[in-house]
Tab-separated table of C-alpha atoms in Angstrom:
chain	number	residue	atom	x	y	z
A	1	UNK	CA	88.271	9.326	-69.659
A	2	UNK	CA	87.135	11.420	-66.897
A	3	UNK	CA	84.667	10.603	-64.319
A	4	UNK	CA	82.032	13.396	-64.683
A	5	UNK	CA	81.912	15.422	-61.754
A	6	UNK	CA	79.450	17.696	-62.155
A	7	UNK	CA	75.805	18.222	-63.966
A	8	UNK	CA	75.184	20.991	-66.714
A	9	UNK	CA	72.482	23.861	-64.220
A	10	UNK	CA	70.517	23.894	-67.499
A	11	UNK	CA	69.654	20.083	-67.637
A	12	UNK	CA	67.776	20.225	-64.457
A	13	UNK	CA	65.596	23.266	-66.151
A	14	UNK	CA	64.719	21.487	-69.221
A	15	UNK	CA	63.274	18.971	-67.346
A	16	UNK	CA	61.326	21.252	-65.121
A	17	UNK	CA	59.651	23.052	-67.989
A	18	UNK	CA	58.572	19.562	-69.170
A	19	UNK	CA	57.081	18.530	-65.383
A	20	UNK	CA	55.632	22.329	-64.954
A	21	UNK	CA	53.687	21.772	-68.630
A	22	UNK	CA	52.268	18.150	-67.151
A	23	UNK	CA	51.528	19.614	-63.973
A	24	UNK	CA	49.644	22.214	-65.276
A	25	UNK	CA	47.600	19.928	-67.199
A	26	UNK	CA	47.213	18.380	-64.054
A	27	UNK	CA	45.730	20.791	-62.583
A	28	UNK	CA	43.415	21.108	-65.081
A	29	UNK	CA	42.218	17.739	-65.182
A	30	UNK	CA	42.370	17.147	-61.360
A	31	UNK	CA	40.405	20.884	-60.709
A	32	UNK	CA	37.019	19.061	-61.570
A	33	UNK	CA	38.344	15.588	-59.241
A	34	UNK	CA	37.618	17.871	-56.139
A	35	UNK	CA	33.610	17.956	-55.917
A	36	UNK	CA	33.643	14.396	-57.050
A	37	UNK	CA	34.012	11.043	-55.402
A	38	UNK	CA	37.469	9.541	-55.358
A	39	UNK	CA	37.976	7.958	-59.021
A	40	UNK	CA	41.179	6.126	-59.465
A	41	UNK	CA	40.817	5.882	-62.870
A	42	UNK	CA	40.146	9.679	-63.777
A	43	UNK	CA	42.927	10.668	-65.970
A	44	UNK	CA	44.024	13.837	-63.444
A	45	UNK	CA	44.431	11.201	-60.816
A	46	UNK	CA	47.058	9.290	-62.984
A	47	UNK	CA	48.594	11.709	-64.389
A	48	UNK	CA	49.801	12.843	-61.111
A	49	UNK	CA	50.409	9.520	-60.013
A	50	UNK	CA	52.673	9.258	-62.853
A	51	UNK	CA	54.247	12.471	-62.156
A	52	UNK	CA	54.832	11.614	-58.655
A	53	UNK	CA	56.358	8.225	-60.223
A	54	UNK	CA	58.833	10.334	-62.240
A	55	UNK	CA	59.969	12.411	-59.422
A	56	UNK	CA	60.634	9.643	-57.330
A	57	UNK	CA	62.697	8.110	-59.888
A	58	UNK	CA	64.786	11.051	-59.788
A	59	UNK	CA	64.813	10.622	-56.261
A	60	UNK	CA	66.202	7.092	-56.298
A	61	UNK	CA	68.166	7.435	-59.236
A	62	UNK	CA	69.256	10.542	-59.350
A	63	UNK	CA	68.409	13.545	-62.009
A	64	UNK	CA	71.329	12.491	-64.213
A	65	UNK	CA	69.554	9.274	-64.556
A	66	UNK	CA	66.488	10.886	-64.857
A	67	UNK	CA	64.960	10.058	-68.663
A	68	UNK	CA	64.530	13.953	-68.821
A	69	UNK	CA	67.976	14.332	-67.755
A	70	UNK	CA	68.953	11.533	-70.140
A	71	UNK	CA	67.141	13.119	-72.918
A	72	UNK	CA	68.896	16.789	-72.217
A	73	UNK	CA	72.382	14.988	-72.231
A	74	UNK	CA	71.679	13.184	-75.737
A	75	UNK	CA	69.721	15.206	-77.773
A	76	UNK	CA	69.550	19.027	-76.277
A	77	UNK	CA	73.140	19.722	-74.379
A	78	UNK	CA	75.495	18.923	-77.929
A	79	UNK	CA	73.469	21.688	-79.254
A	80	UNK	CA	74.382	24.317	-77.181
A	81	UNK	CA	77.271	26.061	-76.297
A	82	UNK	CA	79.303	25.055	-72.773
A	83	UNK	CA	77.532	26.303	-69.487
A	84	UNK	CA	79.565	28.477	-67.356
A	85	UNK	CA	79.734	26.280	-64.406
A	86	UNK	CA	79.044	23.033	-63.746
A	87	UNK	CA	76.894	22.322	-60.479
A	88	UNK	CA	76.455	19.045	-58.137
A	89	UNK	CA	73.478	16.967	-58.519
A	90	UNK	CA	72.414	17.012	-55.020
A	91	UNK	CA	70.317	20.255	-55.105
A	92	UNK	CA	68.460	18.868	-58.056
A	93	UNK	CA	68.018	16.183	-56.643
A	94	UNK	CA	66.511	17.160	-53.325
A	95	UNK	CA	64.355	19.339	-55.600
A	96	UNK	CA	63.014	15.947	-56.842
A	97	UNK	CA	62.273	14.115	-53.460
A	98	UNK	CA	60.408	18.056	-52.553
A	99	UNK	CA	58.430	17.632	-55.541
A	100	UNK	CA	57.821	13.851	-54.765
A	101	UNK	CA	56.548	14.387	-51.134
A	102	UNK	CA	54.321	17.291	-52.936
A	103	UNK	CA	52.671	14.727	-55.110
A	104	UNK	CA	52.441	11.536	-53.202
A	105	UNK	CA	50.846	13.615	-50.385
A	106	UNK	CA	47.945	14.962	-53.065
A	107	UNK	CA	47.729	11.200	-54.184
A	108	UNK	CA	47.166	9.797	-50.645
A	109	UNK	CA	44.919	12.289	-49.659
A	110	UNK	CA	42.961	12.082	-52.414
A	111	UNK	CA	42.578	8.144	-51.825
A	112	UNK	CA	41.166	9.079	-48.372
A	113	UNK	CA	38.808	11.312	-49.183
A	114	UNK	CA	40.528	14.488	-49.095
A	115	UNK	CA	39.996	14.911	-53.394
A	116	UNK	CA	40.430	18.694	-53.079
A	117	UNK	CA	44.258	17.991	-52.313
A	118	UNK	CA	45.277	16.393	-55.665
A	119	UNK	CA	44.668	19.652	-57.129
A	120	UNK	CA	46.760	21.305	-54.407
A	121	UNK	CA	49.464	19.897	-54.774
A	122	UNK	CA	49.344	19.945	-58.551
A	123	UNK	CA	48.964	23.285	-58.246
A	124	UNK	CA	51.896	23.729	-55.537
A	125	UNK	CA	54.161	21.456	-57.418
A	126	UNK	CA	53.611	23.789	-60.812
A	127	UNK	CA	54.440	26.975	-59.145
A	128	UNK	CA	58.131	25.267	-57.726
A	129	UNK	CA	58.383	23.955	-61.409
A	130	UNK	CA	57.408	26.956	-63.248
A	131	UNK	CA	59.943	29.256	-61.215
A	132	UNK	CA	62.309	26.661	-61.889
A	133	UNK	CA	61.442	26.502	-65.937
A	134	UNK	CA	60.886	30.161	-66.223
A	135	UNK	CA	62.846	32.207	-64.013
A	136	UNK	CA	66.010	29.534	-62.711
A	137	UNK	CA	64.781	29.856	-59.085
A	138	UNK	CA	64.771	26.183	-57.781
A	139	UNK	CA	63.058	26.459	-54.689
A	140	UNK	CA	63.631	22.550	-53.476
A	141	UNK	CA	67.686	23.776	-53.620
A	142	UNK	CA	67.011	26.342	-51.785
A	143	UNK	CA	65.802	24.133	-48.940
A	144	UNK	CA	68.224	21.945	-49.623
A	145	UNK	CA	70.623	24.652	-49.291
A	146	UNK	CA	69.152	25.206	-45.580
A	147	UNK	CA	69.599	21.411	-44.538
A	148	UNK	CA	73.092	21.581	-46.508
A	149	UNK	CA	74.116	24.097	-44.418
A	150	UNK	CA	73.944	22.821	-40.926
A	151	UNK	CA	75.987	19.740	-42.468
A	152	UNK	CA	72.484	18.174	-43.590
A	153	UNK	CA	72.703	16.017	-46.905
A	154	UNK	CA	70.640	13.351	-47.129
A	155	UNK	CA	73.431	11.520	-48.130
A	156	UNK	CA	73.806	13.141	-51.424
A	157	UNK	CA	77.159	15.190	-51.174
A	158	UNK	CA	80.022	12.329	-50.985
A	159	UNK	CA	82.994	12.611	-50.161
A	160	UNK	CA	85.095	14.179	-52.649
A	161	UNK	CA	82.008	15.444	-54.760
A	162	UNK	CA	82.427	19.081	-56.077
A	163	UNK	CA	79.739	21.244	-55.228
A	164	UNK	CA	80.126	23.623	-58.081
A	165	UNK	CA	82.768	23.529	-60.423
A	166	UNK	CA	83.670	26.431	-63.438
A	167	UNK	CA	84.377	25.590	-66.656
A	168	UNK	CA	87.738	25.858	-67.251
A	169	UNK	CA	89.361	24.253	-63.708
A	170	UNK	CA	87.914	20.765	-64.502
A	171	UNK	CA	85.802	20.810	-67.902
A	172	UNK	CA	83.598	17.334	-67.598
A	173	UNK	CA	79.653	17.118	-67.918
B	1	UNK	CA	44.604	27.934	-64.332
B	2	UNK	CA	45.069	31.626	-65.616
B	3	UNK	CA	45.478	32.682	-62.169
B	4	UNK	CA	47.831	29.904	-61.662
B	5	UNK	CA	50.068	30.812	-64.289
B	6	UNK	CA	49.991	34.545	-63.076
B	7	UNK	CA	50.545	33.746	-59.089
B	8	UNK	CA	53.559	31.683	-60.313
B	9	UNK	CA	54.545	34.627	-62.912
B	10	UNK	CA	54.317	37.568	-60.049
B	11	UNK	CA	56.348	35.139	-57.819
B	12	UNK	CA	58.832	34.724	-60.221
B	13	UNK	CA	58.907	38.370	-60.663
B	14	UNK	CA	59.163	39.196	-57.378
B	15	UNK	CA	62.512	37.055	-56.770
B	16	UNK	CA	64.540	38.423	-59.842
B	17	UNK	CA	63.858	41.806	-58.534
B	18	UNK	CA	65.423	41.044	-55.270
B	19	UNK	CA	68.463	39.691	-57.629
B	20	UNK	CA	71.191	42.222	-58.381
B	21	UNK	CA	69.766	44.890	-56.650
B	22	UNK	CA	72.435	47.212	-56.012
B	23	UNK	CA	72.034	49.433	-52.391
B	24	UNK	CA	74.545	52.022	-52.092
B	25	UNK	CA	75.768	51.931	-48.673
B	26	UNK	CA	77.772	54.439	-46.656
B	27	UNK	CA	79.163	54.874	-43.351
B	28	UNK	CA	80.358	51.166	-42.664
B	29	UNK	CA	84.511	50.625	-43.077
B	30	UNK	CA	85.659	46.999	-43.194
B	31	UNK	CA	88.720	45.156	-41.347
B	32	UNK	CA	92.181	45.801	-42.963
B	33	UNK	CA	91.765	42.067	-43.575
B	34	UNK	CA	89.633	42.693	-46.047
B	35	UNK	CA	91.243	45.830	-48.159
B	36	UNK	CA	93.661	46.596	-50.355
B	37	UNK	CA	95.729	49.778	-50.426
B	38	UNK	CA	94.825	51.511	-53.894
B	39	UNK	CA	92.488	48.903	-55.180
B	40	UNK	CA	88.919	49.011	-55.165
B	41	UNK	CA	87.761	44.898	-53.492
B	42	UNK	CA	85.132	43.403	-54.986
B	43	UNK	CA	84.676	41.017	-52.013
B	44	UNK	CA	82.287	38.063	-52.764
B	45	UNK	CA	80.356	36.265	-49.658
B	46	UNK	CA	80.156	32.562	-51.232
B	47	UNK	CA	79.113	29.478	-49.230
B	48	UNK	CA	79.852	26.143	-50.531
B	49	UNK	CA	76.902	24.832	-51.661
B	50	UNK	CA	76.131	27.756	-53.799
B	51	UNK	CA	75.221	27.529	-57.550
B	52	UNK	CA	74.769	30.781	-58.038
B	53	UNK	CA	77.872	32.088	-56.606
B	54	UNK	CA	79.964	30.153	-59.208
B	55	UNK	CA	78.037	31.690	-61.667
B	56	UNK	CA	79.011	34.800	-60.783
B	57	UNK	CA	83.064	34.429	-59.356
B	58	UNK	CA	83.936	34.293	-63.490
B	59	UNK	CA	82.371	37.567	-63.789
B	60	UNK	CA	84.032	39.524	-60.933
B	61	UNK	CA	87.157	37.471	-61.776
B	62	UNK	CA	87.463	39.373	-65.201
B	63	UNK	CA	86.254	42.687	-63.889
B	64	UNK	CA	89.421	41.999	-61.683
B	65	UNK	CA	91.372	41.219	-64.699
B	66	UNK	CA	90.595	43.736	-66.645
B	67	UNK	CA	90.462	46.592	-64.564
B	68	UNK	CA	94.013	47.275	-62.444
B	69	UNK	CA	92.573	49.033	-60.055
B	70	UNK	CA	90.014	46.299	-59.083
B	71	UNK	CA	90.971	43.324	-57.256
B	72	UNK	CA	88.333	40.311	-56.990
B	73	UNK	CA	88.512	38.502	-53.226
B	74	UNK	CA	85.981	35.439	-52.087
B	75	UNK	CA	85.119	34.596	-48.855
B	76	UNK	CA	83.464	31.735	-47.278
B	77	UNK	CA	80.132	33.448	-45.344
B	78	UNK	CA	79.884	30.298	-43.222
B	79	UNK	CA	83.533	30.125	-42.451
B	80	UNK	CA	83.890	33.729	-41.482
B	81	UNK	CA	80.239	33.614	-40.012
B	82	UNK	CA	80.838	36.545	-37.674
B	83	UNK	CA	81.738	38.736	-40.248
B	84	UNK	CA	78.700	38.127	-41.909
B	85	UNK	CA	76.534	38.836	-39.490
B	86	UNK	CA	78.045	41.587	-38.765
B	87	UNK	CA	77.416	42.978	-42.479
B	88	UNK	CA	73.782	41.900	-42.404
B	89	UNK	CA	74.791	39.240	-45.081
B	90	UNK	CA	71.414	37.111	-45.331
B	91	UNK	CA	72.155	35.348	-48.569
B	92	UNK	CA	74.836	33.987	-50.582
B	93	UNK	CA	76.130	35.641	-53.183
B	94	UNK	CA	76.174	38.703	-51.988
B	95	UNK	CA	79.330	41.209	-53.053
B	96	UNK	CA	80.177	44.132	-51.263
B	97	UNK	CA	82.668	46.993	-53.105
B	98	UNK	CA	85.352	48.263	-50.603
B	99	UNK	CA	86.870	51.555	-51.747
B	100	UNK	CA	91.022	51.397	-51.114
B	101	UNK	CA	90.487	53.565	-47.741
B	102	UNK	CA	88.244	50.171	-46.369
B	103	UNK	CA	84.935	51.929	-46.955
B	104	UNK	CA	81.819	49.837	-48.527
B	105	UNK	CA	80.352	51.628	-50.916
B	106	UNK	CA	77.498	49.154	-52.597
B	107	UNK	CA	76.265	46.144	-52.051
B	108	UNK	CA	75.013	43.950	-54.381
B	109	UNK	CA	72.852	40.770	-53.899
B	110	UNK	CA	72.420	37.994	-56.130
B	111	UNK	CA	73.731	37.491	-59.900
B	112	UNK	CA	73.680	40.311	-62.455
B	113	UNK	CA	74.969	41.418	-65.024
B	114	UNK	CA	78.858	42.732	-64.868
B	115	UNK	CA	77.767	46.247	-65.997
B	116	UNK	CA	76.284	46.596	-62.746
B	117	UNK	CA	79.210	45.709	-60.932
B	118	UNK	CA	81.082	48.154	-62.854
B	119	UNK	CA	78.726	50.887	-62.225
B	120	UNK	CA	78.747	49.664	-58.466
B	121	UNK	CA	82.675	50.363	-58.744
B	122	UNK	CA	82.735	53.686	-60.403
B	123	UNK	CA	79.445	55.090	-58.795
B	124	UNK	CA	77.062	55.207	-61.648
B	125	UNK	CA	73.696	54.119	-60.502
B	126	UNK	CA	72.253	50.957	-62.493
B	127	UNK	CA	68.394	50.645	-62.889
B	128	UNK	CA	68.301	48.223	-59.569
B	129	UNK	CA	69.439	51.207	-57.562
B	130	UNK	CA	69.125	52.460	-54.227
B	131	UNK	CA	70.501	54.362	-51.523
B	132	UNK	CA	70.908	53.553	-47.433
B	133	UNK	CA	73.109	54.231	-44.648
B	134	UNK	CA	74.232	51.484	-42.344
């Protein structure tokens, strides 16, 4: 049996369309937070707290580990057809520490007394996840890219790790 | 929240129109390096940390393969970093057609569709089409 060597592009969108639909409700639940004293029990409050939760367990885990990327690998990916290429995790990944520093920022702001930030960064977090979801632009790989680059990786890209393989030269998911 | 949605729509928008935009380009020749007598070079600037660009080397590939007078060639933009620079190459992928005589004819950035690299071959304009000199 192989060991996989590469992550299907398409796994990491699924699971941005599900985080841009909770961030948008989000938003909408933490737009009302800002004119109000800090309540760490309003629903907007934890549901970004439990957002942020979920990105940093992609962070730490990485997005194959991810229970959206789980779920994508059992139930979604045997129903379609092979991607064209296979891509390395670290972008994604990255994307998911971005999206964690977005959240956890709103969150500790919001504890001090800045409430008008946990909508921010709901809101900031949504657009990154909606271009993901909608159009395929993942703007944390971009960055990513930038940092990758100047021979920048967070310790992500190991040795002997494909960046981008095509179906075909090595087939593994 | 509407406003939201349609900030993050335009956005959206506004990067896949920047993506296989196709800008005819005359007056630069390339480096012999980089042609091929009687073959039209579909020459790919890849980097290797790009998703994109492995998206789209099948694509050229069978252009290549299917056409006889088309040969497919990728280079490394950070490897040959000069070059790049010196063809204003600001993203990765970007594909350039060289014309058998060494001339560059189009430039495409970003992934589209292979029609548009075929048009970009034979001259047809595609609907993401412009026209410079550089």
């Amino acid at each position: 049996m192989s060991t996989p060597k590469g992550i299907d592009p398409r796994g990491p969108r699924f699971g941005a369309s599900i985080t841009a639909v909770a961030l948008l409700v989000g938003v909408w639940l933490t737009i009302g937070l800002a004119s109000q004293p800090v309540n760490m029990e309003a629903p907007g409050y934890v549901l970004i707290v439990v957002i942020s939760a979920m990105f940093l367990w992609g962070v730490l885990g990485g997005v194959t580990n991810h229970p959206y990327g789980l779920f994508f690998a059992k139930f979604i990916r045997p129903q379609l057809k092979a991607p064209e290429y296979l891509e390395s995790p670290a972008g994604p990944t990255f994307s998911q520490g971005v999206g964690f520093v977005v959240t956890i920022t709103g969150v500790l702001l919001y504890i001090a007394g800045v409430t008008v930030a946990l909508p921010v960064a709901a809101a900031a977090a949504f657009v990154a996840a909606f271009l993901n979801a909608a159009f395929g632009y993942c703007l944390g790989c971009e960055i990513y890219l930038l940092f990758a680059r100047r021979g920048i990786t967070f310790g992500l890209e190991k040795p002997g790790t494909p960046r981008t393989i095509r179906i075909g030269d090595e087939h593994s998911i | 929240m509407t406003a939201l949605v349609a900030v993050a729509t335009i956005a959206g928008f506004i990067w896949k129109r920047g993506q296989g935009r196709v800008v005819k380009v005359s007056g630069h020749t390339i480096s012999e390096d980089y042609r091929t007598p009687g073959k039209t070079v579909l020459l790919q600037f890849t980097t290797e940390f790009c998703s994109p660009c492995a998206q789209l080397k099948p694509r050229l590939e069978k252009i290549a393969n299917f056409r006889s007078d088309v040969e497919f060639r990728a280079i490394d933009a950070v490897e040959h970093l000069d070059l790049a620079n010196s063809l204003g190459i600001r993203s990765t992928p970007t594909t350039l057609v060289v014309s058998p005589a060494g001339e560059i004819t189009a430039r495409i950035t970003g992934v589209a569709a292979a029609e548009v690299f075929v048009n970009a071959i034979d001259g047809r304009p595609s609907t993401t089409y412009e026209e410079i000199t550089i």
